[in-house]
Amino acid sequence: MSDAAQPVRTQQALRAAHLYYLQDLTMDAIADELGTSRSSVSRLLKYARDTGLVDIQIRSPLDQAAALSRSIRARFGVHAHVVPVPDHTSDVDRLERVALSAARILTQYIESNMVIGISWGSTVSAVSRYLVPKTTHGSTVVQVNGAANTRTTGIVYASEILRRFGEAYGALVQQFPVPAFFDDPATKAALFRERSIRRVLDLHERMDVVVFGVGAPQAPVPSHVYSGGYLDPADQEELRHAGVVGDVSTVFYRADGSWKDIGVNARAGAPDLDTVKRAPRRICVVAGRGKAASLRGALAAGLVTDLILDESVGQAILQNPQG
């Protein structure tokens, strides 16, 4: 669609949405009023939903997902959005459905003049495919963790995720051109003193919103940090020995939320978790019961303010204290 045609389509979609959602007209009646076909009205209403012109919310005392959200908030002190997904749904489809809901929910949290931190990973990559456009001014999308490893620079993978967020919100994109893990902590310390890198680290300190998933070593849909060649066998053995249950932005933690004495973290190309926790809003997206232990660890570490998850993992973190 040309730029000139975009405002016309938006106006048509707005009018169709008003007639359908606020005046209760049928799609046939709307088609007559707009002088178009019923199928065109259906496409206009879909456009209104997909672009955020229409925000549909369901409220019912009988809503099991809403009840589960309240239970999670009472237990863990976070705002929870539970996505209803049938138990028989495959793990891949479950992730896609949670990602779709998360992308739409995110829109309400994004405003102008924000620094928006994006932590790459399988879940955030899925979310990025469904983002609802929202024009902002003076906003910056910043990559939270480095993506390079011995097999790839990680630029293509991470930059595509960042590009989608930047385009959706009209924001400037700032990449973080460092390895996911350094070979030597001293190398990391030296590079992090460089002014070109410090500029990005300063953005990390000013993040208003951070969007991330939780990495889980044994999840049915593998977390990218575990499946993408980022950890060699010695690293994996160290993580097992340390009792690691997951990671956020390639910084690992245990079930009790502790992380500072885990050796691999000294080499992570990412801000430490205290920096993440200084962001006022920290949005965690999780799909699948297989990530329950990792999610509980992230909650124990105080990393989450807003949680978007499916019913299965929500029930798991409530029913089983050990995930």
CSV table of C-alpha atoms in Angstrom, one decimal, residues 28-319:
chain,number,residue,atom,x,y,z
A,28,ASP,CA,-23.8,-6.2,5.7
A,29,ALA,CA,-25.3,-2.9,7.1
A,30,ILE,CA,-21.8,-1.4,7.3
A,31,ALA,CA,-21.0,-2.5,3.7
A,32,ASP,CA,-24.2,-0.7,2.5
A,33,GLU,CA,-23.3,2.5,4.4
A,34,LEU,CA,-19.7,2.5,3.1
A,35,GLY,CA,-20.6,1.4,-0.4
A,36,THR,CA,-18.4,-1.6,-0.3
A,37,SER,CA,-18.6,-5.4,0.1
A,38,ARG,CA,-19.0,-7.5,3.2
A,39,SER,CA,-15.6,-9.0,2.7
A,40,SER,CA,-14.0,-5.5,2.5
A,41,VAL,CA,-15.6,-4.6,5.8
A,42,SER,CA,-14.2,-7.8,7.3
A,43,ARG,CA,-10.7,-6.8,6.1
A,44,LEU,CA,-11.1,-3.3,7.5
A,45,LEU,CA,-12.1,-4.6,10.9
A,46,LYS,CA,-9.1,-6.9,10.9
A,47,TYR,CA,-6.9,-4.0,9.9
A,48,ALA,CA,-8.3,-2.0,12.8
A,49,ARG,CA,-7.4,-4.8,15.2
A,50,ASP,CA,-4.0,-5.5,13.8
A,51,THR,CA,-2.9,-1.9,13.8
A,52,GLY,CA,-4.1,-1.2,17.3
A,53,LEU,CA,-7.0,1.1,16.3
A,54,VAL,CA,-9.2,-1.3,18.2
A,55,ASP,CA,-8.2,-2.9,21.5
A,56,ILE,CA,-10.5,-5.8,22.5
A,57,GLN,CA,-10.6,-6.8,26.2
A,58,ILE,CA,-12.6,-9.5,27.8
A,59,ARG,CA,-13.8,-9.2,31.4
A,60,SER,CA,-15.8,-12.0,33.2
A,61,PRO,CA,-15.8,-13.3,36.7
A,62,LEU,CA,-15.9,-16.8,35.1
A,63,ASP,CA,-12.7,-16.3,33.1
A,64,GLN,CA,-10.3,-18.9,34.3
A,65,ALA,CA,-7.3,-17.1,32.8
A,66,ALA,CA,-8.2,-13.9,34.7
A,67,ALA,CA,-8.5,-15.9,37.9
A,68,LEU,CA,-5.1,-17.4,37.3
A,69,SER,CA,-3.6,-14.0,36.6
A,70,ARG,CA,-5.0,-12.8,40.0
A,71,SER,CA,-3.4,-15.8,41.8
A,72,ILE,CA,0.0,-15.2,40.2
A,73,ARG,CA,-0.1,-11.5,41.1
A,74,ALA,CA,-1.0,-12.4,44.7
A,75,ARG,CA,1.8,-15.0,45.0
A,76,PHE,CA,4.6,-13.2,43.2
A,77,GLY,CA,3.6,-9.5,43.2
A,78,VAL,CA,3.7,-9.1,39.4
A,79,HIS,CA,1.1,-8.0,36.8
A,80,ALA,CA,0.2,-11.2,35.0
A,81,HIS,CA,-1.5,-11.6,31.6
A,82,VAL,CA,-2.5,-15.3,31.1
A,83,VAL,CA,-3.1,-16.4,27.5
A,84,PRO,CA,-5.7,-19.3,27.3
A,85,VAL,CA,-4.1,-22.1,25.2
A,86,PRO,CA,-5.6,-25.7,25.1
A,87,ASP,CA,-3.4,-28.4,26.7
A,88,HIS,CA,-3.2,-30.4,23.5
A,89,THR,CA,-1.6,-27.4,21.6
A,90,SER,CA,2.0,-28.1,20.4
A,91,ASP,CA,4.8,-26.2,22.0
A,92,VAL,CA,5.5,-24.3,18.8
A,93,ASP,CA,1.9,-23.3,18.4
A,94,ARG,CA,1.8,-22.4,22.1
A,95,LEU,CA,4.7,-20.0,21.7
A,96,GLU,CA,3.1,-18.4,18.6
A,97,ARG,CA,-0.2,-17.8,20.4
A,98,VAL,CA,1.6,-16.3,23.5
A,99,ALA,CA,3.8,-14.2,21.3
A,100,LEU,CA,0.8,-12.8,19.4
A,101,SER,CA,-0.9,-11.8,22.6
A,102,ALA,CA,2.3,-10.3,24.0
A,103,ALA,CA,2.9,-8.2,20.9
A,104,ARG,CA,-0.6,-6.6,21.3
A,105,ILE,CA,-0.2,-6.1,25.0
A,106,LEU,CA,3.2,-4.5,24.6
A,107,THR,CA,1.6,-1.6,22.7
A,108,GLN,CA,0.0,-0.1,25.8
A,109,TYR,CA,3.4,0.2,27.5
A,110,ILE,CA,5.3,1.9,24.7
A,111,GLU,CA,5.4,5.7,24.7
A,112,SER,CA,7.5,8.5,23.2
A,113,ASN,CA,10.9,9.3,24.6
A,114,MET,CA,11.5,5.9,26.0
A,115,VAL,CA,14.6,3.6,26.0
A,116,ILE,CA,13.3,0.2,25.2
A,117,GLY,CA,15.6,-2.7,25.9
A,118,ILE,CA,15.2,-5.8,23.8
A,119,SER,CA,16.8,-9.1,24.8
A,120,TRP,CA,17.1,-11.4,21.8
A,121,GLY,CA,15.9,-15.0,22.1
A,122,SER,CA,13.4,-17.5,20.6
A,123,THR,CA,10.5,-16.0,22.5
A,124,VAL,CA,11.2,-12.3,21.8
A,125,SER,CA,11.9,-13.2,18.1
A,126,ALA,CA,8.4,-14.7,17.9
A,127,VAL,CA,6.9,-11.6,19.6
A,128,SER,CA,8.7,-9.3,17.1
A,129,ARG,CA,6.8,-10.9,14.2
A,130,TYR,CA,3.4,-9.8,15.5
A,131,LEU,CA,4.1,-6.2,16.8
A,132,VAL,CA,1.3,-3.7,16.4
A,133,PRO,CA,2.6,-0.4,14.9
A,134,LYS,CA,2.5,2.6,17.3
A,135,THR,CA,4.1,5.8,16.3
A,136,THR,CA,6.4,7.3,19.0
A,137,HIS,CA,8.9,10.2,19.0
A,138,GLY,CA,12.3,10.3,20.5
A,139,SER,CA,12.3,6.6,21.4
A,140,THR,CA,15.3,4.2,21.2
A,141,VAL,CA,15.3,0.5,20.9
A,142,VAL,CA,18.5,-0.9,22.4
A,143,GLN,CA,19.9,-4.4,22.2
A,144,VAL,CA,20.5,-5.7,25.7
A,145,ASN,CA,22.9,-8.6,25.2
A,146,GLY,CA,25.6,-9.3,22.6
A,147,ALA,CA,24.9,-12.0,20.0
A,148,ALA,CA,28.2,-13.1,18.5
A,149,ASN,CA,29.8,-16.5,19.0
A,150,THR,CA,32.4,-18.7,17.4
A,151,ARG,CA,30.0,-19.7,14.7
A,152,THR,CA,28.4,-16.4,13.7
A,153,THR,CA,28.5,-12.7,14.3
A,154,GLY,CA,24.9,-12.9,15.4
A,155,ILE,CA,24.2,-9.6,13.5
A,156,VAL,CA,21.6,-11.0,11.2
A,157,TYR,CA,19.6,-12.8,13.9
A,158,ALA,CA,19.7,-10.0,16.5
A,159,SER,CA,19.4,-7.1,14.0
A,160,GLU,CA,16.2,-8.5,12.5
A,161,ILE,CA,14.5,-8.6,15.9
A,162,LEU,CA,15.6,-5.1,16.6
A,163,ARG,CA,14.6,-3.8,13.2
A,164,ARG,CA,11.0,-5.1,13.7
A,165,PHE,CA,10.7,-3.3,17.1
A,166,GLY,CA,12.3,-0.1,15.7
A,167,GLU,CA,9.9,-0.1,12.7
A,168,ALA,CA,6.8,-0.9,14.8
A,169,TYR,CA,7.4,2.0,17.2
A,170,GLY,CA,9.2,4.5,14.9
A,171,ALA,CA,12.3,4.3,17.2
A,172,LEU,CA,16.0,4.6,16.7
A,173,VAL,CA,17.8,1.2,16.9
A,174,GLN,CA,21.0,0.8,18.8
A,175,GLN,CA,22.9,-2.5,18.4
A,176,PHE,CA,25.3,-3.9,21.0
A,177,PRO,CA,28.2,-5.2,19.0
A,178,VAL,CA,29.9,-7.5,21.5
A,179,PRO,CA,30.1,-11.3,21.9
A,180,ALA,CA,27.4,-13.2,23.8
A,181,PHE,CA,30.2,-14.6,25.9
A,182,PHE,CA,33.8,-13.4,26.1
A,183,ASP,CA,36.7,-15.9,26.3
A,184,ASP,CA,38.2,-13.9,29.2
A,185,PRO,CA,36.5,-11.7,31.8
A,186,ALA,CA,39.5,-9.3,31.5
A,187,THR,CA,38.7,-8.8,27.8
A,188,LYS,CA,35.1,-8.0,28.6
A,189,ALA,CA,36.2,-5.4,31.3
A,190,ALA,CA,38.6,-3.7,28.8
A,191,LEU,CA,36.0,-3.6,26.0
A,192,PHE,CA,33.3,-2.3,28.3
A,193,ARG,CA,35.6,0.7,29.1
A,194,GLU,CA,35.7,1.7,25.4
A,195,ARG,CA,33.6,4.9,24.7
A,196,SER,CA,31.8,3.3,21.8
A,197,ILE,CA,30.6,0.5,24.0
A,198,ARG,CA,30.0,2.7,27.0
A,199,ARG,CA,27.5,4.7,24.9
A,200,VAL,CA,25.3,1.5,24.7
A,201,LEU,CA,25.9,0.6,28.3
A,202,ASP,CA,24.7,4.1,29.3
A,203,LEU,CA,21.5,3.4,27.4
A,204,HIS,CA,21.1,0.2,29.4
A,205,GLU,CA,21.3,2.2,32.6
A,206,ARG,CA,18.4,4.4,31.2
A,207,MET,CA,16.0,1.7,30.0
A,208,ASP,CA,12.4,2.5,30.7
A,209,VAL,CA,11.1,-0.9,29.5
A,210,VAL,CA,12.9,-4.2,29.0
A,211,VAL,CA,11.3,-7.1,27.0
A,212,PHE,CA,12.8,-10.5,27.5
A,213,GLY,CA,12.0,-14.3,27.7
A,214,VAL,CA,13.6,-16.8,30.0
A,215,GLY,CA,16.1,-19.3,28.7
A,216,ALA,CA,15.6,-22.8,29.9
A,217,PRO,CA,18.2,-25.6,29.3
A,218,GLN,CA,15.5,-28.4,28.9
A,219,ALA,CA,12.6,-26.6,27.3
A,220,PRO,CA,10.9,-28.4,24.4
A,221,VAL,CA,11.3,-25.3,22.2
A,222,PRO,CA,15.1,-24.8,22.8
A,223,SER,CA,16.2,-21.4,24.0
A,224,HIS,CA,18.5,-19.8,21.4
A,225,VAL,CA,21.4,-19.5,23.9
A,226,TYR,CA,21.4,-23.3,24.4
A,227,SER,CA,20.7,-24.3,20.8
A,228,GLY,CA,22.7,-21.7,18.8
A,229,GLY,CA,26.2,-22.8,19.6
A,230,TYR,CA,26.8,-20.2,22.4
A,231,LEU,CA,27.9,-22.6,25.1
A,232,ASP,CA,30.6,-25.2,24.7
A,233,PRO,CA,30.6,-28.5,26.8
A,234,ALA,CA,32.7,-27.0,29.5
A,235,ASP,CA,30.3,-24.1,29.9
A,236,GLN,CA,27.3,-26.4,30.1
A,237,GLU,CA,29.0,-28.5,32.7
A,238,GLU,CA,29.8,-25.4,34.8
A,239,LEU,CA,26.2,-24.3,34.6
A,240,ARG,CA,25.0,-27.8,35.7
A,241,HIS,CA,27.5,-27.8,38.6
A,242,ALA,CA,26.3,-24.3,39.7
A,243,GLY,CA,22.7,-25.4,39.7
A,244,VAL,CA,21.6,-23.0,37.0
A,245,VAL,CA,17.9,-23.2,36.1
A,246,GLY,CA,17.8,-20.5,33.4
A,247,ASP,CA,19.0,-17.1,32.1
A,248,VAL,CA,17.7,-13.7,31.2
A,249,SER,CA,19.7,-11.8,28.6
A,250,THR,CA,22.4,-14.6,28.8
A,251,VAL,CA,23.0,-13.9,32.5
A,252,PHE,CA,22.4,-17.2,34.4
A,253,TYR,CA,20.7,-17.7,37.7
A,254,ARG,CA,19.7,-20.4,40.2
A,255,ALA,CA,16.2,-21.4,41.5
A,256,ASP,CA,16.6,-19.0,44.4
A,257,GLY,CA,17.4,-16.1,42.1
A,258,SER,CA,21.1,-15.9,43.0
A,259,TRP,CA,23.5,-15.2,40.1
A,260,LYS,CA,26.5,-13.1,41.1
A,261,ASP,CA,28.9,-16.0,41.9
A,262,ILE,CA,28.2,-18.0,38.7
A,263,GLY,CA,31.4,-18.0,36.8
A,264,VAL,CA,30.1,-17.8,33.3
A,265,ASN,CA,28.3,-14.6,34.1
A,266,ALA,CA,31.6,-12.8,34.4
A,267,ARG,CA,32.1,-13.4,30.7
A,268,ALA,CA,28.5,-12.5,29.6
A,269,GLY,CA,28.3,-9.8,27.0
A,270,ALA,CA,25.3,-8.2,28.8
A,271,PRO,CA,24.6,-5.8,31.6
A,272,ASP,CA,24.3,-7.5,35.0
A,273,LEU,CA,20.9,-8.3,36.4
A,274,ASP,CA,20.9,-5.4,38.8
A,275,THR,CA,21.0,-3.1,35.7
A,276,VAL,CA,18.0,-4.9,34.3
A,277,LYS,CA,16.2,-4.6,37.6
A,278,ARG,CA,16.6,-0.8,37.5
A,279,ALA,CA,14.3,-0.5,34.5
A,280,PRO,CA,10.8,0.6,35.9
A,281,ARG,CA,9.0,-1.9,33.7
A,282,ARG,CA,10.4,-5.4,33.0
A,283,ILE,CA,8.2,-7.5,30.7
A,284,CYS,CA,8.8,-11.2,30.6
A,285,VAL,CA,7.1,-13.4,28.0
A,286,VAL,CA,7.0,-17.2,28.7
A,287,ALA,CA,5.3,-20.1,26.9
A,288,GLY,CA,5.3,-23.7,27.9
A,289,ARG,CA,5.4,-25.7,31.2
A,290,GLY,CA,9.0,-26.6,30.4
A,291,LYS,CA,10.1,-23.1,31.4
A,292,ALA,CA,8.4,-23.2,34.8
A,293,ALA,CA,11.6,-23.7,36.8
A,294,SER,CA,13.4,-20.9,34.9
A,295,LEU,CA,10.5,-18.6,35.3
A,296,ARG,CA,10.3,-19.2,39.0
A,297,GLY,CA,14.1,-18.4,39.3
A,298,ALA,CA,13.5,-15.1,37.4
A,299,LEU,CA,10.7,-14.2,39.7
A,300,ALA,CA,12.9,-15.1,42.8
A,301,ALA,CA,15.6,-12.8,41.4
A,302,GLY,CA,13.0,-9.9,41.2
A,303,LEU,CA,13.5,-9.5,37.5
A,304,VAL,CA,9.9,-9.3,36.4
A,305,THR,CA,7.2,-6.6,36.8
A,306,ASP,CA,4.9,-7.7,34.1
A,307,LEU,CA,4.4,-11.3,33.0
A,308,ILE,CA,2.8,-12.6,29.8
A,309,LEU,CA,2.4,-16.4,29.9
A,310,ASP,CA,0.2,-19.3,28.9
A,311,GLU,CA,-2.1,-21.2,31.3
A,312,SER,CA,0.2,-24.3,31.6
A,313,VAL,CA,3.3,-22.6,32.9
A,314,GLY,CA,1.1,-20.3,35.0
A,315,GLN,CA,-0.5,-23.3,36.7
A,316,ALA,CA,2.9,-25.0,37.1
A,317,ILE,CA,4.6,-22.1,39.0
A,318,LEU,CA,1.6,-22.0,41.4
A,319,GLN,CA,1.3,-25.7,41.9
